[in-house]
Short mmCIF file of C-alpha atoms and ligand atoms in Angstrom, two decimals:
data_model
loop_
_atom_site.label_atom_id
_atom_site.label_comp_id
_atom_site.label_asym_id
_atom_site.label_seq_id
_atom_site.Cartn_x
_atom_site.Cartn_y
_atom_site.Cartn_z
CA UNK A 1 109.24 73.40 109.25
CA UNK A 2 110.46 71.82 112.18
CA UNK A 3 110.92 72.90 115.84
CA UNK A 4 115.13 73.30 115.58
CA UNK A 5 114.30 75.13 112.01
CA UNK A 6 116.68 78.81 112.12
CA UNK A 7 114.18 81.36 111.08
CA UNK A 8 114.70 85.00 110.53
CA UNK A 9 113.30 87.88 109.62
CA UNK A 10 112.97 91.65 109.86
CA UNK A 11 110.87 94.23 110.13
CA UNK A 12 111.75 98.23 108.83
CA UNK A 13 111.47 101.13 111.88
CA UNK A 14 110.03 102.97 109.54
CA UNK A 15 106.94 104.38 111.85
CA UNK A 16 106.14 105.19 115.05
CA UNK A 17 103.76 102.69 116.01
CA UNK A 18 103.67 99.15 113.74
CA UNK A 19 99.95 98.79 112.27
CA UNK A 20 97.15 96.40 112.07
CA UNK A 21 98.49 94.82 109.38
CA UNK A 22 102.18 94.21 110.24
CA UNK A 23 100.87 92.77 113.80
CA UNK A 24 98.11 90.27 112.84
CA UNK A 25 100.35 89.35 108.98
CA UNK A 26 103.17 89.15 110.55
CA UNK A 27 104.75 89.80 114.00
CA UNK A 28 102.14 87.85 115.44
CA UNK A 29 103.61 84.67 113.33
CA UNK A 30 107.11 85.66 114.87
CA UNK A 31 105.87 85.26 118.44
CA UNK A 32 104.37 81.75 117.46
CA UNK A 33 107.36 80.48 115.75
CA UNK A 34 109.03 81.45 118.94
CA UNK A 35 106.73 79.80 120.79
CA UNK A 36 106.53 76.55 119.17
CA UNK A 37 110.27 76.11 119.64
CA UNK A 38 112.04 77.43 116.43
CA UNK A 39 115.30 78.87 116.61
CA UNK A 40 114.20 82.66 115.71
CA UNK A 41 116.50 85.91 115.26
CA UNK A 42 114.38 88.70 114.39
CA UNK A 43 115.68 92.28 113.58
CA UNK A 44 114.55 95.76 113.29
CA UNK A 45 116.33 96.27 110.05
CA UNK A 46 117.57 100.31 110.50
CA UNK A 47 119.94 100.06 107.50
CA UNK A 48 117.08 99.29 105.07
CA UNK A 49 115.23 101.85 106.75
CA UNK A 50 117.44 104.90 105.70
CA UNK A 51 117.51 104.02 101.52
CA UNK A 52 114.51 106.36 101.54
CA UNK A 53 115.07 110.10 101.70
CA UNK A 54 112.06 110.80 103.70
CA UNK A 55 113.44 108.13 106.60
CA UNK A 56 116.74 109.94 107.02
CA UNK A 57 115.71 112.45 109.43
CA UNK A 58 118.11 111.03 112.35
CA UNK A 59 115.97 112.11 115.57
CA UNK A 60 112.86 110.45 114.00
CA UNK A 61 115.03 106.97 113.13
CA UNK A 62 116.44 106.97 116.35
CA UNK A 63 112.68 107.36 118.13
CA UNK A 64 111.38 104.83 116.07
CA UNK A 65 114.01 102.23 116.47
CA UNK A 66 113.59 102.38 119.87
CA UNK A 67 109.66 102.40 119.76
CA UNK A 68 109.63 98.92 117.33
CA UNK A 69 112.20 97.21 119.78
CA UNK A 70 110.02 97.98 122.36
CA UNK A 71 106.70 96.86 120.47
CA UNK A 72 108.12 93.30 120.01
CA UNK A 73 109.55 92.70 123.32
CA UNK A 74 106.07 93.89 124.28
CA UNK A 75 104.56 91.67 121.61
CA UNK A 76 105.98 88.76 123.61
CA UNK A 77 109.35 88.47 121.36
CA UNK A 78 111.01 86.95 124.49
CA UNK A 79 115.10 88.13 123.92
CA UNK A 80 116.18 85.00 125.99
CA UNK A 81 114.31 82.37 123.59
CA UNK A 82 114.70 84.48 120.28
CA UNK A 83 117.87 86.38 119.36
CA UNK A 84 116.14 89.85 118.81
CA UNK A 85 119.01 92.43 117.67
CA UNK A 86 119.10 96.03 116.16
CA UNK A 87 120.39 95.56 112.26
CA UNK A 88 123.31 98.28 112.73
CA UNK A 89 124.36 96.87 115.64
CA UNK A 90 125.63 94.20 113.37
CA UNK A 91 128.48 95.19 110.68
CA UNK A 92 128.76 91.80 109.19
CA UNK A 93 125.21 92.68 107.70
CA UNK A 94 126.89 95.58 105.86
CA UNK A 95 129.98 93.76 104.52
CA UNK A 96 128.49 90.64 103.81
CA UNK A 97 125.81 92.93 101.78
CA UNK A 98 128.96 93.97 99.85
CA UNK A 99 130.08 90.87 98.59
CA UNK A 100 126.63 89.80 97.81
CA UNK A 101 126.80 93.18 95.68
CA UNK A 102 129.19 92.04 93.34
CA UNK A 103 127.80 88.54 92.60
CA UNK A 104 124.48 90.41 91.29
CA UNK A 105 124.06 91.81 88.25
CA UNK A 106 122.63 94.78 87.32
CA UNK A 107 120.07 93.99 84.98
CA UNK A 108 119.10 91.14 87.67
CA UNK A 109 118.95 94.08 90.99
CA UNK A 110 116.73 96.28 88.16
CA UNK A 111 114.03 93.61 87.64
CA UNK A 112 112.50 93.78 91.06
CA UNK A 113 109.87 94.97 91.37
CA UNK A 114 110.01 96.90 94.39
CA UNK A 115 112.58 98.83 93.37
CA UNK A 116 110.60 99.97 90.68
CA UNK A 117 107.92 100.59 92.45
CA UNK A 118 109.76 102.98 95.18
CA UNK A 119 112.00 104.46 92.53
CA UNK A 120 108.85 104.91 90.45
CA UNK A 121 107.68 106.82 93.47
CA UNK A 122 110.83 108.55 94.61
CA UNK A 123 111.62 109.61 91.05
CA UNK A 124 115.78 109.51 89.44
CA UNK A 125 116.92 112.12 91.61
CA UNK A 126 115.83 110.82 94.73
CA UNK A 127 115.77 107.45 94.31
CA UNK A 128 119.43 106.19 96.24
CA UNK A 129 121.39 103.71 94.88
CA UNK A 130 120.70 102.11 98.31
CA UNK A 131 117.30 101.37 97.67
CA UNK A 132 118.87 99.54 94.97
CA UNK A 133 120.91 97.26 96.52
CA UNK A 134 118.26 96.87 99.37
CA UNK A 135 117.77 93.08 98.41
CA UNK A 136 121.40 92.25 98.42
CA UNK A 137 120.99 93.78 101.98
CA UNK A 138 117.94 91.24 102.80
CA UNK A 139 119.64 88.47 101.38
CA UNK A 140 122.72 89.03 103.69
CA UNK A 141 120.71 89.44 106.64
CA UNK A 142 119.03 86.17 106.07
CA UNK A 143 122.52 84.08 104.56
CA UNK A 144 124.62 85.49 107.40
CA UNK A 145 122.23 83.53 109.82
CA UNK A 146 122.39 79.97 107.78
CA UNK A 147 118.34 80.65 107.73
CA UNK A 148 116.10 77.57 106.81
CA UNK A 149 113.26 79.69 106.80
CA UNK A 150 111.71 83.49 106.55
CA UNK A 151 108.28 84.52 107.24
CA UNK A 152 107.27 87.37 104.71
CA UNK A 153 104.44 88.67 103.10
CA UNK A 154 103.83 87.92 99.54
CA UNK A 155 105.39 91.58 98.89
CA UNK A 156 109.23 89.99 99.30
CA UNK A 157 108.65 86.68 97.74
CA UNK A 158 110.86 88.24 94.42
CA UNK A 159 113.36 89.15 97.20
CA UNK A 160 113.36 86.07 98.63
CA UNK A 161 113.78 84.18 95.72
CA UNK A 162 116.81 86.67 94.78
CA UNK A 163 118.61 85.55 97.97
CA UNK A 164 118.00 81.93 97.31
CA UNK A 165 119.51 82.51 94.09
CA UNK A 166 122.63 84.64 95.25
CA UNK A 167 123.07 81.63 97.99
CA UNK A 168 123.19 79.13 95.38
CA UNK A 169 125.69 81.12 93.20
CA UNK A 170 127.87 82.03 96.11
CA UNK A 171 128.04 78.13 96.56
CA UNK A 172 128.70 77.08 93.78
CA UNK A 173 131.55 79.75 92.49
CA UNK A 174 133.34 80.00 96.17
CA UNK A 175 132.44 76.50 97.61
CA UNK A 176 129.48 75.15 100.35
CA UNK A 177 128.79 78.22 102.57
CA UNK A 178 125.48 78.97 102.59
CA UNK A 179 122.25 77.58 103.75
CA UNK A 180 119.02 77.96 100.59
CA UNK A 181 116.46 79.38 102.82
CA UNK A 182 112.97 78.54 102.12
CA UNK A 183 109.85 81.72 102.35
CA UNK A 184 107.36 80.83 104.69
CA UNK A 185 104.63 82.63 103.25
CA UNK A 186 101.53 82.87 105.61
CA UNK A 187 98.42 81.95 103.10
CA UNK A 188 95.82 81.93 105.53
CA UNK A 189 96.54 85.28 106.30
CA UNK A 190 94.38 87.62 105.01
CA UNK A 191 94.92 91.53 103.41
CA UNK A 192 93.59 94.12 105.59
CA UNK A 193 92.02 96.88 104.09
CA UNK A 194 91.33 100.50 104.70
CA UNK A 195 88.63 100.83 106.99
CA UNK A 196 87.44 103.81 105.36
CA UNK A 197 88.18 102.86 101.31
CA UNK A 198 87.64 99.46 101.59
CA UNK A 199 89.38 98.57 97.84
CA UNK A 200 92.88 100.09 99.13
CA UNK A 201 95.31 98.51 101.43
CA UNK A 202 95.55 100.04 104.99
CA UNK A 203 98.60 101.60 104.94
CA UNK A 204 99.39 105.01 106.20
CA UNK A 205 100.15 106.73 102.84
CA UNK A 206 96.65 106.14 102.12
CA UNK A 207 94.53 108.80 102.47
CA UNK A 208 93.99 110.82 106.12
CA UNK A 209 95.48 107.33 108.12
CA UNK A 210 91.50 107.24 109.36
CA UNK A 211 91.72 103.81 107.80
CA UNK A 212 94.20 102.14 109.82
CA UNK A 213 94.69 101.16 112.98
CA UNK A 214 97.79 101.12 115.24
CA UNK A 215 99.00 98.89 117.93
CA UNK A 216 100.46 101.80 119.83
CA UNK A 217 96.54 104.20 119.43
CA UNK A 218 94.38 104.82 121.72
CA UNK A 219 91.73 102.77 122.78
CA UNK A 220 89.05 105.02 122.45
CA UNK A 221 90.59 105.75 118.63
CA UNK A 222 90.65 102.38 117.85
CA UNK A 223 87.01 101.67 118.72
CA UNK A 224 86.05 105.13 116.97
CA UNK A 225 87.73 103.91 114.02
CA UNK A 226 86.05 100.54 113.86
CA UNK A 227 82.87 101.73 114.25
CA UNK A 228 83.24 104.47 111.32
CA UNK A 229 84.40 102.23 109.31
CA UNK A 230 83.05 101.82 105.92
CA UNK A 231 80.71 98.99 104.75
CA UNK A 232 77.26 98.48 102.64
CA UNK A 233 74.03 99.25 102.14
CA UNK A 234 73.17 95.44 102.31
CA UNK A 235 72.83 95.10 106.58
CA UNK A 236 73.32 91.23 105.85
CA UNK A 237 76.85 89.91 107.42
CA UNK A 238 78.30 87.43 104.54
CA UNK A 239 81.73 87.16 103.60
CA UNK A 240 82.35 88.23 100.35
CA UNK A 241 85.14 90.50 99.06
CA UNK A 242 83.83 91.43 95.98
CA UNK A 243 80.42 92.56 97.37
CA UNK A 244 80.92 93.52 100.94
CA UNK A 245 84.79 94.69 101.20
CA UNK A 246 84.73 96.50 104.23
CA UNK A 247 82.21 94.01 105.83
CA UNK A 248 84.74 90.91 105.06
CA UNK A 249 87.33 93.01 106.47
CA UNK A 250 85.99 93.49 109.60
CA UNK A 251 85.37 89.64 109.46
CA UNK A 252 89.18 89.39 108.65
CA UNK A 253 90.37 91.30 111.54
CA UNK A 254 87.87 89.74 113.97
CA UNK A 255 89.40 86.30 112.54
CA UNK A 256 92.79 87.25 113.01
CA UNK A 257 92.26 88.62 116.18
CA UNK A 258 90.81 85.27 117.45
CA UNK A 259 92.52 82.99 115.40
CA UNK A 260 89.38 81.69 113.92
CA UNK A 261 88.41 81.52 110.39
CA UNK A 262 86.67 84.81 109.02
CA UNK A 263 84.11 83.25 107.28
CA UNK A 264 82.84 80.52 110.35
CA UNK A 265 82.04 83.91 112.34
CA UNK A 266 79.30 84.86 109.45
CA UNK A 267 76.96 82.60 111.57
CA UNK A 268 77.35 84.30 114.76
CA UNK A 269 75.94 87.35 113.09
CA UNK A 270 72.67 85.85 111.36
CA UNK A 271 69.88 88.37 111.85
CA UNK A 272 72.26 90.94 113.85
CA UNK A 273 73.43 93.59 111.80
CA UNK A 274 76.98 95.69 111.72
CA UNK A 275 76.49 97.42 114.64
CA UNK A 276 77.14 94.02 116.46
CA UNK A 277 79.76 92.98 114.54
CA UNK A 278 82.12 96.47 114.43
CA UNK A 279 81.71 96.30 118.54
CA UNK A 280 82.91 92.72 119.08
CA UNK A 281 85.75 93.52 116.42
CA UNK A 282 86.86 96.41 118.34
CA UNK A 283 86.77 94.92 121.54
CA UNK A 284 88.80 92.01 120.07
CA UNK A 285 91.53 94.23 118.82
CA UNK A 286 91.27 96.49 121.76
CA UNK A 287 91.92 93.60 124.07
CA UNK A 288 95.12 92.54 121.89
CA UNK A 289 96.51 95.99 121.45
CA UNK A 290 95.81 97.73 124.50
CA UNK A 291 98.42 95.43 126.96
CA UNK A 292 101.10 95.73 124.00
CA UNK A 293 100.85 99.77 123.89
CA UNK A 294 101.31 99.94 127.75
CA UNK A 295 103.90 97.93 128.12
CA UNK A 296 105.39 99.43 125.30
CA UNK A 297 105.71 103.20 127.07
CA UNK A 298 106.60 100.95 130.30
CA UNK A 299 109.76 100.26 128.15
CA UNK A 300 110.41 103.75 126.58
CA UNK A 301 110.50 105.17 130.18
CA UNK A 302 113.86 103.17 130.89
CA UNK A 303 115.40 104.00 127.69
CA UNK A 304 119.07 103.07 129.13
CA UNK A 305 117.59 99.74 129.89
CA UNK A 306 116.56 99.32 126.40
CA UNK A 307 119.24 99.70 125.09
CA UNK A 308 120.78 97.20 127.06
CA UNK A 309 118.28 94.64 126.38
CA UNK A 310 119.64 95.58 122.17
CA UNK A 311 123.16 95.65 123.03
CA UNK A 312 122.82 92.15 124.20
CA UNK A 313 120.95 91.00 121.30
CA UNK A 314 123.67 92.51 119.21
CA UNK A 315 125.92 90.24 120.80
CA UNK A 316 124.31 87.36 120.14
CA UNK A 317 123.16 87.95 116.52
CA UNK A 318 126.98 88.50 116.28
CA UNK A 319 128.31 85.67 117.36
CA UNK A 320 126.32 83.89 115.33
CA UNK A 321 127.15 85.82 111.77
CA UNK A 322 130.57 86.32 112.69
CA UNK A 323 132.07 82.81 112.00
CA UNK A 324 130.18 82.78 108.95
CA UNK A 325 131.35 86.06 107.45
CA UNK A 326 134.58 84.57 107.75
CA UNK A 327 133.60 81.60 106.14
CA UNK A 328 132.40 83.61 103.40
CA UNK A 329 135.39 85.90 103.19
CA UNK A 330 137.82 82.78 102.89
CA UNK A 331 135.86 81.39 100.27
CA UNK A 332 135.97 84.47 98.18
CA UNK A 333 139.61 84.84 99.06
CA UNK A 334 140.44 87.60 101.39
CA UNK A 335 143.28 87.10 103.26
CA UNK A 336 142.28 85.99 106.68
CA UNK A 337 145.11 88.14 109.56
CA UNK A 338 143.43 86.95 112.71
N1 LIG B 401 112.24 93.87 103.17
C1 LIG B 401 111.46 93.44 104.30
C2 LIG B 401 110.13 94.20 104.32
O1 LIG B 401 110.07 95.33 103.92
C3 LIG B 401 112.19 93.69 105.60
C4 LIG B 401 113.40 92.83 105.69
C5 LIG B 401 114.70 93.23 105.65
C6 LIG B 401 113.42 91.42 105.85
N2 LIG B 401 115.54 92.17 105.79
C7 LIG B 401 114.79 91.06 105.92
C8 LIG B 401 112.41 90.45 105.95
C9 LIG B 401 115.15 89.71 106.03
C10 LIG B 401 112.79 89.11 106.07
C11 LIG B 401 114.14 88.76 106.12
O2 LIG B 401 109.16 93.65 104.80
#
């Protein structure tokens, strides 16, 4: 991907702090593509956010719409290099969604796999035809921005691949309009597990949540957590995640957290056992986290200032999808009055 590459992506306010997991898998990736000099809009995606019934509660959305803004400003998501923009804020997101709508089929929308998960989940009566037609929502969000490239996890490669194929379509029934974006899946990047069932994802439906880790806890919590974290009976340091799950996780986080390779760090820790290892891995993720969460509450003091920062964001995420809404809309025919 080169340096002038548009990337986008988006991330649901769908807690109140962002996890381990979304900072070191992903959001940490955002900052670097920023950094190195792509051309990045990013986007706390609120409208996907509300297709589940338990995310509707209005006061809680609000709260943590504001809190994940925050987080990636304080993350170093710099809203002068990157366009960073609240998805709402946007209505071409909506009505480009729309149109994308009716150039999917049914059967096509019921084959991912998400979907069936969540509906799975949700069961009929409370599964919202919005979850449904959640990846014709992606797929505008990414189209609308002539994206090259999005950084996901392996979880949305069917949804990328869904708006690759609706851009193609849309091209060639209505005419050249929209760019084929390319995933940029990050391989190296490794799946963090619960800390204390180290076969299950860390996620916070998981069991008590005293298996994850937040970028917004406390300090002390974090190191608590780290060092009651579950590993072997072996007291050797290898990295093997068939054998030694929770130990290779802690060898995954301390990797991530230093941007080295999890298994070169096996030699630091020849003839030391975990004790060693859980404190430099919470001191490593302390030392990330800790200047993120305080910033962070720096920025929800000023509220009214926040929202500023968005509202100018919005305005530049819209003058970039606006022109090519239109584009889309004359292709497809609507009358154009302006
Ligand atoms: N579906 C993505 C997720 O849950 C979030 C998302 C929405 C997204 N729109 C996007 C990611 C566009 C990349 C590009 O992780």
């Amino acid at each position: 991907m080169s340096s002038s590459q548009r990337v986008f992506s988006g991330i649901q306010p769908t807690a109140d702090s962002f996890h381990l997991g979304n900072y070191f898998g992903a959001l940490k990736h955002w900052r670097t593509m920023q950094d190195a000099g792509s051309d990045c809009v990013y986007s706390v995606v609120d409208l996907h956010a509300i297709t589940i019934e338990s995310q509707q509660d209005p006061a809680q959305l609000h709260r943590r719409t504001l809190v994940s803004y925050a987080q990636l400003l304080s993350m170093g998501i710099d809203p002068q290099k990157s366009v960073l923009f609240v998805q709402s804020h946007v209505p071409e997101h909506a009505q480009l969604a729309w149109v994308l709508q009716c150039i999917t089929g049914f059967g096509e929308a019921g084959r991912m796999t998400q979907f069936k998960d969540k509906s799975g989940k949700e069961g009929n009566d409370h599964t919202s035809v919005g979850l449904f037609t959640y990846p014709m929502l992606m797929a505008a969000d990414i189209l609308l921005y002539r994206t090259d490239g999005v950084p996901v996890g392996e979880d949305q490669r069917q949804h990328l691949e869904l708006s690759r194929n609706l851009a193609q379509r849309f091209n060639s029934r209505f005419g050249e309009t929209f760019t084929v974006p390319e995933p940029i899946i990050q391989k190296a990047t490794a799946k963090f597990v619960d800390l204390q069932n180290p076969t299950g994802k860390m996620s916070k439906s998981a069991g008590t949540g005293g298996g994850m880790i937040n970028v917004l806890d406390d300090p002390k919590q974090i190191t608590k957590r780290i060092k009651s974290a579950v590993t072997d009976n072996e007291g050797v340091v290898r990295f093997d995640r068939e054998t030694q799950p929770g130990v290779a996780n802690l060898l995954s986080i301390l990797g991530a957290a230093t941007d080295r390779d999890p298994e070169s760090l096996v030699a630091d820790y020849e003839g030391k056992g975990y004790g060693a290892l859980k404190t430099d891995v919470a001191d490593a993720v302390v030392a990330e986290f800790t200047p993120i969460a305080e910033r962070t509450r720096e920025l929800l003091e000023d509220p009214a200032q926040l929202i500023r920062t968005m509202a100018d964001g919005a305005h530049r995420a819209r003058a970039l999808a606006e022109p090519v809404l239109k584009d889309a809309y004359e292709a497809v025919g609507f009358v154009g009055i302006a």
